[in-house]
Amino acid sequence: MERPTTAPSFSHHRLAITGMSCAGCVAAVETALRGVPGVAEAQVNFADRTAQVTGNVPAAMLIQAVRAAGYDAAELRDETSAEAEREAAEQAHYRRLIRNTVVAGALAAPLMAAEMAGWLPALATPNGQVFWITTGLLTLAAMVYSGGHFFTGAWRQFRHHNANMDTLIALGTGSAWFYSMLVALFPTSVPSLAQHAYFEAAVTIIALVNLGAALETRARGKTSAAIRRLLGLQPKTARLVEGDEERDVPIETLGVGALIRVRPGEKIPVDGEIIAGQSTVDEAMLTGEPLPVVKQASDPVTGGTVNQTGSFVFRATRVGADTVLAHIIASVRQAQNSKPPIGRLADRVAAIFVPTVLIVAVLTALAWFNFGPEPRAGFMLVTTLTVLIIACPCALGLATPISIMVGVGKAAEYGVLIRDGAALQRAGQLTTIVLDKTGTVTTGRPTVTAVITAPGFAETEVFRLAAGLEAGSEHPLAQAILDAARARGLAIPAVERFAAIAGHGASGVIEGRALLAGNRRLLEEHGIDAAPLHADAERLAAQGQTPVFVAVDSRLAGILAIADPLKPDSAAAIARLRELGLRVVLLTGDHAATAQAIAAQVGIETVFAEVLPTAKAEVIAGLQAEGAVVGMVGDGINDAPALARADVGLAMGGGTDIAIESAGITLARGSLHGVADAIAISRATLGNIRQNLIGAFLYNSLGIPLAAGVLYPATGLLLNPMLAGAAMALSSFTVVSNANRLRGFRPQEKSS
């Protein structure tokens, strides 16, 4: 007997990584994680020092692999506590870097000032030798205290046959110190021109690198603002109702089915359903709508929203990681840790960067030692030290992830939830936006506006039978018919042998009579003449109403006219899309005349109507074949294939789970303005990434030749190692600061 096959069950692990100092470390950790059996994907974010791992593998094996690569890791489980722990660790790290800077700077500053003033004694004198040996020992103490982590990190990498930024710093400053101490102890062992100590350079570089890292850490802390705000929406406690008693408990202890009281002004702790009481609830965090929503018994409530006027008791239906807010936080976090295609170039470069720099440093040393002027040893040391210091690829490693973190967070502020970096990048490259009609351009809450009957049928009879048939359907038009029948007080008959006919309508048997309800094509396929009501159907469609044909026992019975009103902001949002240079297309299964009428109202010129769900993906493919980069916006099950086929799928937040799962971007607020916001933020983020990458590449591309002394033969100028240290430190700070400019970005909303 053949066993049924099942898809592998993947788990997701988020790890905090310590010990990373540059982009090369990212490549080393990712390689180590991907080498673990069972790992499907591993992405490391240098900006927040975390790893996101997907696969069928326990966290302990992942941590072991990271440690084997020369780093350390810990699993992050609870988002709230993890974020708090990360912030506390960042603050402690920042304070430690500041202390390191102050200690190293306290020695470096007077040494530099004294050297510039010409107050330092010569090495060849007895007093000078004592001074410089003492200075060397003080420098060593400062280097151990302020720069010890560079040397331990370099040693750890050496043991694992790796090299990173710590390697470059340790080699550079260590070589400067050893050479200087050699000269101080044995000044006559080197030519007089080479009798120079570089203690102040070594300690100054360590001070500057620590200062740059501190500034970077401070600026980097701002990038997590979106996550902190989202986490802040969730209260810490809930008021649990047990019989006649009520008590406050941590929300972590709540289970499905728990009864919870919410008083005026309190945040709703988890998702649930009201069982007693009523109130108004501010749902702006989900919908963006400023007006509160009236809630009463049987209505759903969402964790993180704010109760306003009344008190109510609700039953918890989703708790912990299953709540809407938790899913939003997880979505934002996942996107922040992902990499767009544009960032992979930096990863590939970084993987070979440090070894390349070491080779360049060796070649520089050999060139100056063999062909440089006297004192060759001194020139060799200065140029080699400068190459090692200026070449640190920190800025390169931060260029992409820091912008992604800020951009995704900014999008979340506007209710745009981006699944991954690839979707973020592709959204900025879109040339065509394809819009579903129902629930996307329109409200998705259609209503019956008229009933037109064929000879021999009464309006009530047609309405009642149509409602009975549509009771078996989940289509928005079916729901409109059902709601209207109930509003009229009609008794809804039971349906037998119900069948939904995709793109056409439905069929069934009611009270022994065969029923059909749907578009004209459905009736024609069953050999039913719809011509008697054709003119009425065309008139309704021209007014933007959808005609639903009803047939009873193979006879045309009537038409139900259904209107789905436009969303108030659809026209303005579509105008924004056109202003962004996008071609806007309407794609719907609805009647052609109805689709054209809707399109005319919102300013859309290209319309594909009466398209079956299975054919929607083909329309997308056709547009792509013409060279368009297509974004599909939809909300229903019938949109899922098209959402998946598009270059970027954008699902309306109020749509089905299948649609949302098929999309790379979810518009939580259900407004088309979210599409324009997503594209505008994507373009701004991509522009920011390009600025960072260009800056980082130019810095290293120009800095390394200058450090190696390419200008010396023509100008006699060499780059000072201390200037190299300052430039290296400031490059990372500049990248992070540039990324943080996105926090002030505001997508422009223009109303019609």
Coordinates of C-alpha atoms in Angstrom, one line a residue, residues 23 60 97 247 455 730:
A23 CA 29.7 42.2 6.0
A60 CA 20.2 23.9 19.1
L97 CA 31.7 51.7 23.1
R247 CA -8.7 39.7 38.0
P455 CA -43.7 37.1 -18.0
L730 CA 32.3 57.8 9.6

